[in-house]
XYZ file of C-alpha atoms in Angstrom:
415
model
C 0.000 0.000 0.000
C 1.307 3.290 -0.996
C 1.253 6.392 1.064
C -0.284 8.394 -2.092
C -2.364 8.129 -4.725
C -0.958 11.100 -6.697
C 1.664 13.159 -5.988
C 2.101 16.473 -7.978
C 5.435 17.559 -8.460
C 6.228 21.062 -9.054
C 2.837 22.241 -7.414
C 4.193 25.722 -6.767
C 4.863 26.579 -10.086
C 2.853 28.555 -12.294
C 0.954 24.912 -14.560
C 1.816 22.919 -11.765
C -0.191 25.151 -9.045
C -3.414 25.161 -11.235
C -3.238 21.513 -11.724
C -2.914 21.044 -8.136
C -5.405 23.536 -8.159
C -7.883 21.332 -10.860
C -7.380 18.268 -8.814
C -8.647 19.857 -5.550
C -11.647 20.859 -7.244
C -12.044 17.793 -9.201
C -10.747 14.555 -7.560
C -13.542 12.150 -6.508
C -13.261 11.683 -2.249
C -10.765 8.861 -1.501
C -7.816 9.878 -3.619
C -5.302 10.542 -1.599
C -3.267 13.379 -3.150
C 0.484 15.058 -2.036
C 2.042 18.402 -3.214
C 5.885 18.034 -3.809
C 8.729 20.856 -4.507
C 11.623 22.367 -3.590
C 9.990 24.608 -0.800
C 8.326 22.852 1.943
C 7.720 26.822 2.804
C 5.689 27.811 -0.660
C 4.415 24.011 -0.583
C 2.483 24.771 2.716
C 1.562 27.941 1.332
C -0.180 26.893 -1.548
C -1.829 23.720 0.773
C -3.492 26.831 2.979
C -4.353 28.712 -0.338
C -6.035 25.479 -1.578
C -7.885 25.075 1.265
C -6.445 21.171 1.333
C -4.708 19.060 3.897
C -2.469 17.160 1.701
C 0.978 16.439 2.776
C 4.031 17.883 1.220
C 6.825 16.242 -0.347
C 10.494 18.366 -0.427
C 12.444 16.779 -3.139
C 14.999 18.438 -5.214
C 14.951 17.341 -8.779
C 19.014 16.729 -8.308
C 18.427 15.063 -5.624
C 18.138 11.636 -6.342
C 17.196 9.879 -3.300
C 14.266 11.936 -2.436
C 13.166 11.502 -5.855
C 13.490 7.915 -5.796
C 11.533 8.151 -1.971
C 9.198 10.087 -3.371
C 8.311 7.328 -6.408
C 8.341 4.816 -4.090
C 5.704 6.150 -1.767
C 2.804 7.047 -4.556
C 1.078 5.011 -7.169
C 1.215 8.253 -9.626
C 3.687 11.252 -9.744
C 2.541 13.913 -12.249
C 5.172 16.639 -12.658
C 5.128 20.179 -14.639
C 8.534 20.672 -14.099
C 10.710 21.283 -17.053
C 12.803 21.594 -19.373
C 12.274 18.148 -18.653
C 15.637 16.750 -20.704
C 17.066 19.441 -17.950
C 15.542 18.323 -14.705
C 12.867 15.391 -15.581
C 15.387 12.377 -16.220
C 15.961 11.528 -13.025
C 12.008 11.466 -12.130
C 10.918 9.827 -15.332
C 14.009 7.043 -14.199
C 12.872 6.548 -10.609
C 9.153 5.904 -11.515
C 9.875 3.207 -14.144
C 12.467 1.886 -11.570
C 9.964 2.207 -8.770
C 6.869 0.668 -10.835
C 5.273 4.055 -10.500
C 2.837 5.414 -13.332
C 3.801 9.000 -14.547
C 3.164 11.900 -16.598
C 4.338 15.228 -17.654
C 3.659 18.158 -19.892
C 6.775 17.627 -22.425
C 7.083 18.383 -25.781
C 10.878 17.541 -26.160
C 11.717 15.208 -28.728
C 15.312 14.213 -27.308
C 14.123 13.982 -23.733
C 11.219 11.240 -24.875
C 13.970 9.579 -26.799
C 16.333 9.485 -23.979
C 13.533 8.160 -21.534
C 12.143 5.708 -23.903
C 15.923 4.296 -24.219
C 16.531 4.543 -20.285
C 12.676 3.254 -19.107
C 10.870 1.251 -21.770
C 12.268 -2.004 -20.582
C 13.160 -0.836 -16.983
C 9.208 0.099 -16.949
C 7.536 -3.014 -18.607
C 9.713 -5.360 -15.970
C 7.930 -3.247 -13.158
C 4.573 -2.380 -14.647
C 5.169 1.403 -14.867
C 3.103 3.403 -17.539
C 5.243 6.222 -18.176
C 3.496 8.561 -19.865
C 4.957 11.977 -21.690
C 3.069 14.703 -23.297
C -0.239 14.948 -21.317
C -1.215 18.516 -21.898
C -1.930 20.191 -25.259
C 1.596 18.431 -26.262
C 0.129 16.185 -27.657
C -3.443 14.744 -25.870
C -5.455 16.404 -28.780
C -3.333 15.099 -31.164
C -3.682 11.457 -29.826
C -6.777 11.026 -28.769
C -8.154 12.336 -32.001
C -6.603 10.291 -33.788
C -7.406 7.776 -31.300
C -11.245 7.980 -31.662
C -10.907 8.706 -35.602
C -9.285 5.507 -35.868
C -12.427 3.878 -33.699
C -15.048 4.996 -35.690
C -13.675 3.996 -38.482
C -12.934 0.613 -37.133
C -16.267 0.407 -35.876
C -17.795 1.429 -39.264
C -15.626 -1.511 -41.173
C -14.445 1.011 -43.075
C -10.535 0.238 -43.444
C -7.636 1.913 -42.336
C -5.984 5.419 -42.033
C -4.077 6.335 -44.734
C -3.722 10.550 -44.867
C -4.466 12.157 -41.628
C -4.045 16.123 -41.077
C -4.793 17.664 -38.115
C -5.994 21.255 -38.707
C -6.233 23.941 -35.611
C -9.241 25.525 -36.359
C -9.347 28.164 -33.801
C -7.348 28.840 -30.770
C -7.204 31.949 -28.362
C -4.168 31.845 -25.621
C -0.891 31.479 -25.454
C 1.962 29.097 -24.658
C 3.877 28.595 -21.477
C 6.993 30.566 -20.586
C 8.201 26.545 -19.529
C 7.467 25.681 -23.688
C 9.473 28.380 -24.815
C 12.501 27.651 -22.180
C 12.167 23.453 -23.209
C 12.271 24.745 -27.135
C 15.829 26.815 -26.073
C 17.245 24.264 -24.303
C 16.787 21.601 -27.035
C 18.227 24.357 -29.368
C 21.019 24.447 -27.261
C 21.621 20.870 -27.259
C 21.188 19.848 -31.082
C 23.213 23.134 -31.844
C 26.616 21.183 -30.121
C 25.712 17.580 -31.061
C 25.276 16.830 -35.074
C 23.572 12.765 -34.141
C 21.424 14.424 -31.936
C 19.794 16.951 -34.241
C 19.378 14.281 -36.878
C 17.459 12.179 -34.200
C 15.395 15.437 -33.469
C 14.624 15.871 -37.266
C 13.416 12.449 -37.980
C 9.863 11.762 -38.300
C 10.248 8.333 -36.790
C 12.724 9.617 -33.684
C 10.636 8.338 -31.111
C 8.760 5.183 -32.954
C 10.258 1.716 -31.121
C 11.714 0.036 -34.268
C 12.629 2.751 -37.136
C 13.363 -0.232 -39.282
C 10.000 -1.704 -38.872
C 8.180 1.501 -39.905
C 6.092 1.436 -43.452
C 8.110 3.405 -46.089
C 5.024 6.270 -46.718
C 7.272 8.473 -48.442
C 8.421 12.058 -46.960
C 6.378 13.374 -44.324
C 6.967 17.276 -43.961
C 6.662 18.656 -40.231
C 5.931 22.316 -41.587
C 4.062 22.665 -44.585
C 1.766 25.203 -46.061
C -1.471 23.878 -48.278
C -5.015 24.769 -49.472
C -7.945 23.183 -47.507
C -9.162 21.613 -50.239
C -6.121 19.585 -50.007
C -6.679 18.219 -46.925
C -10.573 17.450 -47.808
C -12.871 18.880 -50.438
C -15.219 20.567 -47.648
C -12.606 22.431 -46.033
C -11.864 26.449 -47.581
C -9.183 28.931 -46.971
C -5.607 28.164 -46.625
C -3.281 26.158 -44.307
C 0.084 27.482 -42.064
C 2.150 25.305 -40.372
C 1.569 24.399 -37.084
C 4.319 25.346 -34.101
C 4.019 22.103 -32.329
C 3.613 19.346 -35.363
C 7.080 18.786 -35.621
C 6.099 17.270 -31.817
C 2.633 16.006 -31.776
C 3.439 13.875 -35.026
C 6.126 11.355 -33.592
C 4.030 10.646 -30.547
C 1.286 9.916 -32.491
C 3.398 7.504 -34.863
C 4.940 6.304 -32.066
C 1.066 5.536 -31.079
C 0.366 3.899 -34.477
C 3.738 1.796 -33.643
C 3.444 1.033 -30.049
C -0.106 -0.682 -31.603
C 1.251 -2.903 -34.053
C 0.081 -0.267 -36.562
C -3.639 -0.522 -36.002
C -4.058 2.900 -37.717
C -2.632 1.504 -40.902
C 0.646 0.724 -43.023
C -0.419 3.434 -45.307
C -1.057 6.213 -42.687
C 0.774 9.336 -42.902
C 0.043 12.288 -40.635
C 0.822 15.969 -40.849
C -0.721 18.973 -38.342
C -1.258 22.502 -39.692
C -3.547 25.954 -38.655
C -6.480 27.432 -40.198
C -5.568 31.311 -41.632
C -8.561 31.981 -42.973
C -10.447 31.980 -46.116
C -9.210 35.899 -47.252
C -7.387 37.258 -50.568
C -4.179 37.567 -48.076
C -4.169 33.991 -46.566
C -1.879 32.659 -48.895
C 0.654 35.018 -47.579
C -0.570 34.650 -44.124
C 0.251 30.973 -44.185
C 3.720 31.384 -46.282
C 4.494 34.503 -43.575
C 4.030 31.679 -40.875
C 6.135 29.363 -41.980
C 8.839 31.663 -42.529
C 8.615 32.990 -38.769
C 8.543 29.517 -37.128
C 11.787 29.308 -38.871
C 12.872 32.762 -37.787
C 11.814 32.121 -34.396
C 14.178 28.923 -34.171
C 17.201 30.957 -35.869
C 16.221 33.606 -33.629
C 16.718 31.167 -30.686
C 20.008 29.961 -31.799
C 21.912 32.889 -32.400
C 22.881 35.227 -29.235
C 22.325 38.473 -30.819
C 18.766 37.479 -31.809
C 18.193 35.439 -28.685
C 19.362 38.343 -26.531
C 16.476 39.816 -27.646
C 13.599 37.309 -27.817
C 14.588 36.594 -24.636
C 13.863 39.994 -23.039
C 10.332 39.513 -24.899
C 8.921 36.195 -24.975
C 7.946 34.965 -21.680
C 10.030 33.588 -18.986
C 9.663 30.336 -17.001
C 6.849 30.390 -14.378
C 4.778 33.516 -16.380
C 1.181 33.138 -17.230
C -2.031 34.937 -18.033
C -4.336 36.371 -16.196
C -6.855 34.320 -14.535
C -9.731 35.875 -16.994
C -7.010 35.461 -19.878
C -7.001 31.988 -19.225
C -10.793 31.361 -18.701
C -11.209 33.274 -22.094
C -9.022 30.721 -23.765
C -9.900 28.263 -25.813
C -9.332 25.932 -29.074
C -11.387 23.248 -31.928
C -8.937 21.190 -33.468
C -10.658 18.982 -36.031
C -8.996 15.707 -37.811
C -9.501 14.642 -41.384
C -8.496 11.424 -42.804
C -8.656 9.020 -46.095
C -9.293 5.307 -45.268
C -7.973 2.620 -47.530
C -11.749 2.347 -49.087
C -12.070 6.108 -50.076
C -14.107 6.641 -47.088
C -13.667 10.332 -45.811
C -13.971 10.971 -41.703
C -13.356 13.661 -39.456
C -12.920 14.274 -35.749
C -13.301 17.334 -33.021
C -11.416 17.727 -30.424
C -12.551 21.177 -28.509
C -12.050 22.590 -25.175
C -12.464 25.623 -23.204
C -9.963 27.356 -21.403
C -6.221 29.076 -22.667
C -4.434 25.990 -24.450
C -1.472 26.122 -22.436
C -3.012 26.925 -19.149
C -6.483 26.169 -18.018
C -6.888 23.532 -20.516
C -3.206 21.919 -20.371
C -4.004 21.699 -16.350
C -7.680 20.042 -17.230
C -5.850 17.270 -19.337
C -3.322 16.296 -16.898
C -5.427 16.632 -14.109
C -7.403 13.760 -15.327
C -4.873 12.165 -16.967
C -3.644 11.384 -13.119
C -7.211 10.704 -12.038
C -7.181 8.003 -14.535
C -3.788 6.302 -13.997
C -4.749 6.850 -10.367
C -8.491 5.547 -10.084
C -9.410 3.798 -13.315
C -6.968 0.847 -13.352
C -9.861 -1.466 -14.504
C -10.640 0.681 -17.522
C -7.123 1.150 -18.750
C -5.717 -0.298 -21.779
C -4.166 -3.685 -21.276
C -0.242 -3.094 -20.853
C 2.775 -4.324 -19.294
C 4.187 -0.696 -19.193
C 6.446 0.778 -20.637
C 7.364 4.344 -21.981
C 3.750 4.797 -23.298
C 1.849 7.757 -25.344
C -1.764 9.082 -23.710
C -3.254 6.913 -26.365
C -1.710 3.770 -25.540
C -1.363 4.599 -22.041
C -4.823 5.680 -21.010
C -6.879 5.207 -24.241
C -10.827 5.448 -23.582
C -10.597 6.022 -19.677
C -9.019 9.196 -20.582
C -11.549 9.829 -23.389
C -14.301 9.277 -21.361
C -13.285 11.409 -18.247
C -12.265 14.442 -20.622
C -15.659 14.183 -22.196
C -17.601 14.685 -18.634
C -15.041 17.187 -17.459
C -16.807 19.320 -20.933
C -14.297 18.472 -23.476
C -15.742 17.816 -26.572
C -14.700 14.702 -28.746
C -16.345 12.847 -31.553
C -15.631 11.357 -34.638
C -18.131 11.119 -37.497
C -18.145 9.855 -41.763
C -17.840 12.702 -44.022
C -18.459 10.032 -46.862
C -22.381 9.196 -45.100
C -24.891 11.644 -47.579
C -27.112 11.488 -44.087
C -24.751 12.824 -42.243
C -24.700 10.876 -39.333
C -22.183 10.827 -36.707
């Protein structure tokens, strides 16, 4: 019997305090939930300001032997504290080593690589789901394609073969802790020339690259018409900042599952920029400042400045700012008998914020109290899909997210 149930590490930072914030208001009675940082001081202050008794946890995230205590003594450890290639190996380590379920907010290709080559056995021998990217990195992204992939299962329709994710709307912003996790791995690839060619593959975190279909080239930044994508959509297409992300966890997914989803599936993410006369340059604009921005990042001169401007570690909106927030992200896809389908994925709240703390707060609750419902696994370094699957689906669903799938091909129009 474990002490805790879930332990959130990092609760006095600015994501990890409003998940620790979510999960007071939101865990069901019985769950048995600890707040773990640094500060035992600003730990107990944010236990009075929560109006909780939990216990705290101190634990340095050098220290090893608290963090390995501190795996040892809860079924789940959630933790928001990055850049996680900087301060989350030793955590991700001590769960797997500890048979401890985990998640985190990551969206670092060479710390998931690094994890998956440290834990995925380590995990599977104790049972630990280790679980990355369980925020907007990259839940959206995998459930949708999770519950595309259902319906057309269910439908006997065939398998996925093109798949683009398109962010229809969005309002917010993204986290001070995203932009430092996006220098750092700047930093990294900048000095190491095998590392930057694992972070540009498409296949960098998939188990076996050798055993992946050969699909052709699959762009991470690309700019195309909606009528590409599918005949009903209009306007134009930008890249999208976090594809080059979202799209190896959700191969990794499509690998992890004995590629359900399809040999022939290929899978791209872009943004909606509109249907005007000046969308075309609107989307070719984008793509040329997502590659700015990452120059900018590289270079001191440039990054000197960006740095003074973009926001720093532990920043956020406003609490109306992130209340105001909000995104649609809808999922179109091919199946191997011409059968057209597309899925929603929508939630209220800032992306990076209210919603990000919303998706890992029940991503805990369901490692935590829905063993039963979980996908059959021996553990593992796992993806939310694989991990959680339709426990998570279901609990984001009553917490007000909205996520369905339906046939584009069906004249009725029935979902």
């Amino acid at each position: 019997m474990r002490d805790h149930d879930i332990v959130v590490y990092g609760a006095t930072g600015f994501v990890g305090a409003l998940v620790a914030e979510y999960l007071a208001g939101h865990s069901p009675d019985g769950v048995r939930i600890a707040l773990a940082g640094r500060s035992g001081e600003r730990l107990a202050s944010l236990r009075q300001r929560l109006g909780v008794d939990w216990p705290v946890i101190v634990a340095d995230a050098s220290d090893a032997d608290a963090l390995a205590a501190m795996a040892g003594s809860a079924r789940v450890v959630v933790t928001t504290v990055g850049p996680y290639a900087k301060y989350g190996r030793a955590l991700a380590h001590a769960c797997a080593a500890a048979g401890t379920d985990y998640a985190d907010l990551t969206g670092e290709v060479l710390f998931v690589r690094q994890s998956i080559d440290e834990n995925h056995e380590l995990a599977r021998s104790t049972g630990a789901r280790i679980v990355h990217s369980c925020g907007f990195d990259s839940i959206p992204s995998d459930l949708g394609v999770h519950v595309l992939h259902q319906r057309v299962a269910a439908d006997g329709a065939g398998e996925l073969t093109d798949t683009t994710l398109v962010v229809t709307s969005l309002r917010g912003g993204f986290s001070g802790g995203t932009i430092d996790s996006m220098r750092h791995q700047l930093d990294v690839v900048r000095r190491d020339r095998d590392l930057k060619r694992i972070a540009a593959s498409p296949y960098s975190l998939s188990p076996d690259r050798a055993a992946e279909p050969d699909v052709g080239r699959q762009e991470d930044h690309v700019s195309l018409r909606g009528a590409e994508v599918d005949p009903t959509l209009r306007g134009n297409l930008a890249p999208f900042v976090m594809a080059s992300y979202n799209t190896r966890i959700v191969r990794r997914t499509n690998a992890l599952r004995q590629y359900a989803y399809g040999r022939r599936f290929r899978y791209r993410e872009v943004m909606s920029v509109g249907t005007s006369p000046l969308s075309p340059l609107i989307a070719a604009g984008t793509k040329a400042g997502l590659a700015a921005l990452v120059v900018g990042l590289s270079l001191p001169p440039t990054r000197f400045v960006l740095d003074r401007i973009l926001p720093k570690p532990g920043e956020g909106p406003s609490e109306q700012a992130r209340r105001e927030g909000h995104f649609t992200i809808d999922l179109y896809t091919r199946t191997t008998t011409g059968a057209r389908y597309t899925a929603r994925f929508r939630a209220k709240g800032d992306p990076g914020y209210a919603a990000t703390a919303l998706m890992l707060g029940e991503a805990a609750l369901a490692l935590a109290a829905d063993r039963d419902s979980l996908p059959p696994s021996e553990g593992g370094v796992l993806t939310p899909a694989t991990a959680m699957g339709d426990a998570l689906v279901d609990r984001l669903r009553t917490a007000g997210v909205e996520i369905t799938a339906r046939n584009l091909s069906d004249p009725a129009g029935k979902n």
